[in-house]
Every structure is written in C-alpha cells, then in structure tokens.
Amino acid sequence: MTDPYEMHGSRVIVSVLGEDRVGIIAAVANILSANRINILDISQTIMQELFTMILIADMGQSQIDLATLKEQLHEAGGELGLKIDAQHEDAFRFMHRI
Amino acid sequence: MFTMQEIMETITMVQDEHLDIRTITMGISLRDCAHADVRVSCQRIYDKITRLAKDLVPVGDELAREFGIPIVNKRISVTPIALVAEAADTENYLAFAQALDRAAKEVGVNFIGGFSALVHKGFTVGDRRLIDSIPQALAETERVCASVNVATTRAGINMDAVFRMGEIIKQTAALTADRDGLGCAKLVVFANVPEDNPFMAGAFHGIGEPECVINTGVSGPGVVKRAVEKVKDADFGTLSETIKKTAFKITRMGELVGRAAATRLGVPFGIVDLSLAPTPAIGDSVAEILEAMGLERCGTHGTTAALALLNDAVKKGGAMASSYVGGLSGAFIPVSEDEGMIRAVVDGALTIEKLEAMTCVCSVGLDMIAVPGETSAETIGAIIADEAAIGVINQKTTAVRLIPAPGKVVGDFVEFGGLLGRAPVMSLNPFSSADFVRRGGRIPAPIHSMKN
C-alpha cells in the first residue's frame, strides 16, 4: 500500500503575483512547455490591485524536478518584475481538503 | 481542484503572516551507546547521531522548497544523557555534551536536546553527575540543550532537585556571564515533562520512544492573529471557531511535512506538536493575538481568559488535523522571543505574577524570563516550586527557563540575538523563600494522582 502522506501525483501549483503587463502567460507557458509540463487549468484575476494568476500543471512527463522548475520560474519572474513560484499540490490539498 | 481564494490563502499565510514549520526534530535513542569507557561511549554517540541524522537537513530543505513553506529549524533530541552516561567510569559528563555538540555541528542542526535527567522522585548516581555537569556543559558547548524533570503528578515534587536546580541555574549564569547568562537560555526545569517534545530547549527522546522518530512543531501566531483581526466585533463562539479553523490549517501543514520527512528519511513519524510558537519577528507574536482579541496590552485583566480560549481552540482545531498529537501542544509565552510580550513588560502591563497565572492555562511556563543577576538560588528554587505545583496539581506540563543575568538589574535588557531574542529584566518579590526551599525532601503527590 502506498503511504498517503508521501507526495503522490506530480501536480504543481504555479502562482504569479505582480503588476499586469503583456506576455506574462506566454512567458510562464513557454517555460512549462519547454520542460514538457502540461497545463491543466489557468485562472487569473485582479486581487487588491494585483495581477494574480494561478496555474495548475502536471509534471508527470517532465524531465526536470520541482526545484529546477522553481529556479527557472524565479528567474523569469525577476525579468518581468513578478513573483512567480511553484509548489507541490499537496501543500494546498492538505490544508483545504479533508 | 482548488479555488483561487484557497490558493491565495495558503500563499498569504506563508508570505505575509509568517506561517512556517518551526522544527523537524529527529529523536534518536542512544541507549545502545552506553559503555564503561567514556571515549568509547562518546564515539558511539557521535557515530550514531551522524549516521541517522546525516540527511535530516538536506531533506528538510528539499521539502521546504517543494511545498513552498519555510522549515525554520532542523533539530535532534536524544535519550536523556544521564541514562546513557551512567555506565561510564567518570564523574564529569562534559565529554558527552561535547560529543553531542560535535555531532550537531557535523549534521548542521542548530540545537541538540537531551543533556537531561529525570529526577522527579530522586537522584541516581548518573542523575547527580549530569546535573552537576550542566553549567560547564552549557558554557563550553554551543548547541547542546539541557533539561531536568523535577516533578510529576504521580510522584510529587522533588524539592531537593528544585533547590539544586536553583543553584545550577545560578552557576550556569555565572559561567556564561560574558554572554548575559546565555547558558540559562538552554536549560529548562520541568514538571510533567513530555517525552516527545520537538521544541528546544526542552526536547529529549523519552524512554518509551522508538529507536528513531520524526516529530514536528508548527508555528503560526501571525496567521492566527490575522484571523482574529478579521472577526473583530464577533462574539466568543465565533472567535473560538475562527481560531479552531485556522489551527486546523496550520497543523495540516505540520502533519504533511512531518509525514513526508519521515518517509524520505526512512524512520517512523511520531507526533505533531500543536504549540503556537512565537518568534522575535514583527507580527509573529502570541501576545499580539491576545491584544487582537480586545486587550489593550497583554498582561492586563482578562489576559488569562483570552489565553485559555486561544489555547483550547488551537488544540481543538489541531487535534482534528493530525492523527498523532503530542509534545507540549499549547501556546508558548516566552518573553524574550515575543515582541508583544516584551512591549507589555516594558509598558508595565505584564508582571511575573501574571505570567505565572497564564501558565495555569497554557503549555510550558515561565519561559525565557530575565531576572536580576543578584537573585538567590533559593528564590529561583521557589519560583520553580511554584510552577511545578501548578503542573502537578493541574496534571499538565509546566517549566521554568529563567536567566538571572549577571550584573543586570530591573529595567536593563538582556540580548541573546536570533531566535532567543532579547529580554527586559523583570522584578521579583523581594521577600525570602529560603527557609521553605531548604527544607529538603519531596512534596507528596496530590490525592488525584491515585487513579488506579
């Protein structure tokens, strides 16, 4: 039997916070597609005058690990003046789902 | 799938409200490291710790990255050294503390707990030697933490140990006088000590524990404070419900990280400690939660009730979030590590008497409190006795971590830096307790200890 607490599944949550501008989605999508990471869901909104995008993706086919993805996203975020991060889905699943 | 609000809530908790996993603590049994030759025993201790804990820090860092939640401390607790060292042919246990310190440095943990003895009913030869070695051990090592359990509800209060610990605290302060008595910040005197506590300085690996185990301590006063602020004018039922829900979410992160760490390290998962642990960081204060409930300053009338509500709601929410809860599991109220507590003391709102009352309804006790350097061993013993009595009668853990800062007087500040923070020197009752403390012997266990 698999341990229910070990990270099972390869889904990650990518969050983008900052000032809205042209090319945000393209930049993030490029990084993901270059690493064979499949986008499952995207939603975006303006929260407290801040552009907020949440993207759920599957890393199952990817050749890189989460730490590497985070580095690439941080780098892109730095260039665009945005805060971009990726976290394992379990961090949210544990907090919000029983 | 998750809603945007849920995802943003988690991200905000970490980024703006200081949510973190305070500690992943690996408990390691050293019972197989006893040997008549001190050097052999110390080598076994060093080898075992560095073997079992070699991946603790890398795994902790890896999980912090993947989950996107900081794991502030990676630590180690070991079998009370009095039990391990007793077989060794030596009177001074400094070598054992040094072995622990070296092992902690090697694996990169900032504290290692377990230079400890359990003497609630009396001393063995090893217990006495360990206690006598504490001042030097804490002065000459950097990362070793010591604790002594002097009372339990079942055994009563060992008043010989209580007075002795008063003397030991004074000696520890004297030997670390150049650092404002820093050694005392690494020494806790307990009643009803838990054997699976992941928090320093009082952590050790109890005798009923497995060979090796992972325990976690969560944090999150900032998250609770923000939640309390959002229900500003609500009644107490709503307030309690809000804290419960928040505690549930915080604790789930501790459960997740603890379980994942245990799996990756190949050791069993022990417990989540539900304690709300403050840090000196702005907005990470338990005192400020109480103030957000409607108190002008922590320590004023109503503080004990507010803390009781907070502590109970945290437990109710946390208990539902974790399959195994343990350790201290209650709000911590250390003065030096909590900016709101410090402010309350400086403003004259919070006194040692009020802190003592607060310890009746929350975990731990008189924690990280600086007192005048001239405070006598008898007075410190009497303070320990009072706390032990609260713990013994109420069947709960209490503890004392006092710093009689050499050369300091009321109104001065003691600076420790880092997580240990800074503490204003607090005033004590000037009348003597010496004749009481010096009676010797043991205060019998209370009537309600007879449950069989």
Short mmCIF file of N, CA and C in Angstrom, two decimals, chain A residues 3 5-7 11 13 15 17 41 43-45 47 52-54 56 66-67 70 83 86-98, chain B residues 1-11 13-15 19 63-69 248-250 252-253 255-256 259-260 263-264 323:
data_model
loop_
_atom_site.label_atom_id
_atom_site.label_comp_id
_atom_site.label_asym_id
_atom_site.label_seq_id
_atom_site.Cartn_x
_atom_site.Cartn_y
_atom_site.Cartn_z
N ASP A 3 1.96 5.03 0.86
CA ASP A 3 1.80 5.92 2.01
C ASP A 3 1.00 7.14 1.56
N TYR A 5 0.74 9.89 2.75
CA TYR A 5 1.36 11.17 3.05
C TYR A 5 2.57 11.46 2.17
N GLU A 6 3.11 10.44 1.52
CA GLU A 6 4.20 10.73 0.59
C GLU A 6 3.57 11.43 -0.61
N MET A 7 4.31 12.38 -1.18
CA MET A 7 3.75 13.10 -2.31
C MET A 7 3.42 12.11 -3.42
N ARG A 11 1.33 16.88 -9.65
CA ARG A 11 0.74 18.19 -9.98
C ARG A 11 1.34 19.29 -9.12
N ILE A 13 1.25 23.70 -8.30
CA ILE A 13 0.50 24.95 -8.41
C ILE A 13 1.52 26.06 -8.70
N SER A 15 2.03 30.00 -9.07
CA SER A 15 1.34 31.26 -8.74
C SER A 15 2.16 32.44 -9.25
N LEU A 17 2.25 36.67 -9.10
CA LEU A 17 1.72 37.86 -8.46
C LEU A 17 2.51 39.08 -8.91
N ASP A 41 -5.04 23.75 -15.84
CA ASP A 41 -6.05 24.77 -15.53
C ASP A 41 -5.35 26.11 -15.32
N SER A 43 -6.35 30.17 -14.08
CA SER A 43 -7.32 31.22 -13.77
C SER A 43 -6.55 32.47 -13.38
N GLN A 44 -7.14 33.60 -13.73
CA GLN A 44 -6.47 34.84 -13.36
C GLN A 44 -7.49 35.89 -12.98
N THR A 45 -7.04 36.80 -12.12
CA THR A 45 -7.93 37.85 -11.66
C THR A 45 -7.08 39.00 -11.13
N MET A 47 -6.59 40.92 -7.76
CA MET A 47 -6.93 40.91 -6.33
C MET A 47 -6.16 42.02 -5.66
N THR A 52 -3.09 38.49 -10.41
CA THR A 52 -2.89 37.20 -9.78
C THR A 52 -3.24 36.10 -10.76
N MET A 53 -2.31 35.21 -11.01
CA MET A 53 -2.61 34.08 -11.89
C MET A 53 -2.24 32.79 -11.16
N ILE A 54 -3.16 31.86 -11.21
CA ILE A 54 -2.91 30.55 -10.63
C ILE A 54 -3.00 29.53 -11.75
N ILE A 56 -2.48 25.39 -12.69
CA ILE A 56 -2.25 24.03 -12.20
C ILE A 56 -1.66 23.21 -13.34
N LEU A 66 11.00 19.60 -9.42
CA LEU A 66 10.31 20.80 -8.97
C LEU A 66 11.29 21.92 -8.61
N ALA A 67 12.40 21.55 -7.99
CA ALA A 67 13.38 22.58 -7.60
C ALA A 67 13.92 23.33 -8.81
N LYS A 70 11.25 25.65 -10.18
CA LYS A 70 11.15 26.86 -9.34
C LYS A 70 12.24 27.86 -9.73
N LYS A 83 6.36 38.05 -9.07
CA LYS A 83 6.71 36.98 -8.15
C LYS A 83 6.10 35.69 -8.69
N ALA A 86 6.37 27.97 -7.74
CA ALA A 86 5.69 26.69 -7.96
C ALA A 86 5.77 25.88 -6.68
N GLN A 87 4.65 25.30 -6.29
CA GLN A 87 4.61 24.49 -5.09
C GLN A 87 3.90 23.18 -5.40
N HIS A 88 4.29 22.14 -4.68
CA HIS A 88 3.61 20.86 -4.87
C HIS A 88 2.15 20.98 -4.44
N GLU A 89 1.28 20.34 -5.21
CA GLU A 89 -0.16 20.43 -4.96
C GLU A 89 -0.55 20.01 -3.54
N ASP A 90 0.21 19.06 -2.96
CA ASP A 90 -0.14 18.54 -1.63
C ASP A 90 -0.21 19.64 -0.57
N ALA A 91 0.62 20.67 -0.73
CA ALA A 91 0.62 21.76 0.26
C ALA A 91 -0.78 22.38 0.35
N PHE A 92 -1.49 22.43 -0.77
CA PHE A 92 -2.84 23.01 -0.79
C PHE A 92 -3.89 21.96 -0.46
N ARG A 93 -3.66 20.76 -0.98
CA ARG A 93 -4.62 19.68 -0.74
C ARG A 93 -4.75 19.39 0.76
N PHE A 94 -3.61 19.37 1.45
CA PHE A 94 -3.65 19.07 2.88
C PHE A 94 -4.34 20.15 3.68
N MET A 95 -4.14 21.39 3.28
CA MET A 95 -4.69 22.49 4.06
C MET A 95 -6.19 22.66 3.82
N HIS A 96 -6.64 22.42 2.58
CA HIS A 96 -8.02 22.79 2.23
C HIS A 96 -8.95 21.62 1.98
N ARG A 97 -8.43 20.39 1.93
CA ARG A 97 -9.30 19.24 1.67
C ARG A 97 -9.10 18.19 2.74
N ILE A 98 -10.18 17.58 3.18
CA ILE A 98 -10.06 16.53 4.20
C ILE A 98 -10.21 15.16 3.52
N MET B 1 -10.24 20.24 -7.51
CA MET B 1 -9.43 21.42 -7.80
C MET B 1 -9.66 22.50 -6.71
N PHE B 2 -8.76 23.45 -6.68
CA PHE B 2 -8.84 24.46 -5.63
C PHE B 2 -9.40 25.78 -6.17
N THR B 3 -9.99 26.55 -5.27
CA THR B 3 -10.41 27.87 -5.70
C THR B 3 -9.22 28.82 -5.57
N MET B 4 -9.34 29.91 -6.29
CA MET B 4 -8.31 30.95 -6.24
C MET B 4 -8.11 31.43 -4.79
N GLN B 5 -9.24 31.56 -4.06
CA GLN B 5 -9.16 32.05 -2.68
C GLN B 5 -8.35 31.10 -1.80
N GLU B 6 -8.59 29.82 -2.00
CA GLU B 6 -7.87 28.84 -1.18
C GLU B 6 -6.37 28.91 -1.44
N ILE B 7 -6.03 28.98 -2.71
CA ILE B 7 -4.61 29.03 -3.05
C ILE B 7 -3.96 30.30 -2.53
N MET B 8 -4.68 31.41 -2.69
CA MET B 8 -4.13 32.68 -2.21
C MET B 8 -4.03 32.70 -0.67
N GLU B 9 -4.97 32.03 -0.02
CA GLU B 9 -4.93 31.99 1.45
C GLU B 9 -3.63 31.32 1.93
N THR B 10 -3.31 30.20 1.30
CA THR B 10 -2.09 29.47 1.68
C THR B 10 -0.85 30.31 1.40
N ILE B 11 -0.83 30.92 0.22
CA ILE B 11 0.35 31.72 -0.15
C ILE B 11 0.50 32.93 0.79
N MET B 13 -0.57 33.16 3.87
CA MET B 13 -0.14 32.69 5.20
C MET B 13 1.38 32.61 5.30
N VAL B 14 2.00 32.11 4.23
CA VAL B 14 3.45 31.94 4.25
C VAL B 14 4.16 33.27 4.03
N GLN B 15 3.69 34.03 3.04
CA GLN B 15 4.43 35.24 2.64
C GLN B 15 4.22 36.41 3.59
N LEU B 19 3.71 32.05 8.40
CA LEU B 19 3.46 30.63 8.65
C LEU B 19 4.72 29.84 8.29
N LEU B 63 12.09 19.62 1.26
CA LEU B 63 10.64 19.70 1.48
C LEU B 63 10.19 21.16 1.53
N ALA B 64 11.00 22.01 2.13
CA ALA B 64 10.66 23.43 2.21
C ALA B 64 10.51 24.00 0.80
N ARG B 65 11.41 23.60 -0.09
CA ARG B 65 11.34 24.09 -1.48
C ARG B 65 10.10 23.56 -2.18
N GLU B 66 9.84 22.25 -2.05
CA GLU B 66 8.76 21.64 -2.82
C GLU B 66 7.38 22.12 -2.36
N PHE B 67 7.21 22.27 -1.06
CA PHE B 67 5.91 22.70 -0.55
C PHE B 67 5.80 24.22 -0.50
N GLY B 68 6.91 24.88 -0.61
CA GLY B 68 6.88 26.33 -0.57
C GLY B 68 6.59 26.87 0.82
N ILE B 69 6.97 26.12 1.85
CA ILE B 69 6.77 26.60 3.22
C ILE B 69 8.11 26.49 3.95
N PHE B 248 -6.48 24.33 12.48
CA PHE B 248 -6.58 23.11 11.66
C PHE B 248 -5.68 23.22 10.43
N LYS B 249 -5.77 24.35 9.76
CA LYS B 249 -5.00 24.52 8.52
C LYS B 249 -3.50 24.53 8.81
N ILE B 250 -3.11 25.23 9.86
CA ILE B 250 -1.70 25.30 10.22
C ILE B 250 -1.17 23.90 10.52
N ARG B 252 -2.28 21.02 9.61
CA ARG B 252 -2.21 20.12 8.45
C ARG B 252 -0.85 20.23 7.75
N MET B 253 -0.32 21.43 7.71
CA MET B 253 0.99 21.60 7.09
C MET B 253 2.06 20.87 7.89
N GLU B 255 1.60 18.22 9.74
CA GLU B 255 1.36 16.80 9.51
C GLU B 255 1.95 16.38 8.16
N LEU B 256 1.67 17.18 7.15
CA LEU B 256 2.16 16.87 5.79
C LEU B 256 3.69 16.82 5.76
N ARG B 259 5.17 13.93 7.96
CA ARG B 259 5.00 12.61 7.33
C ARG B 259 5.95 12.46 6.14
N ALA B 260 6.03 13.49 5.33
CA ALA B 260 6.90 13.42 4.16
C ALA B 260 8.36 13.28 4.59
N THR B 263 8.98 9.70 5.83
CA THR B 263 9.05 8.75 4.73
C THR B 263 10.40 8.83 4.02
N ARG B 264 10.82 10.06 3.74
CA ARG B 264 12.08 10.21 3.00
C ARG B 264 13.30 9.80 3.82
N SER B 323 -3.14 12.96 13.04
CA SER B 323 -3.51 11.67 13.60
C SER B 323 -2.80 11.42 14.93
#
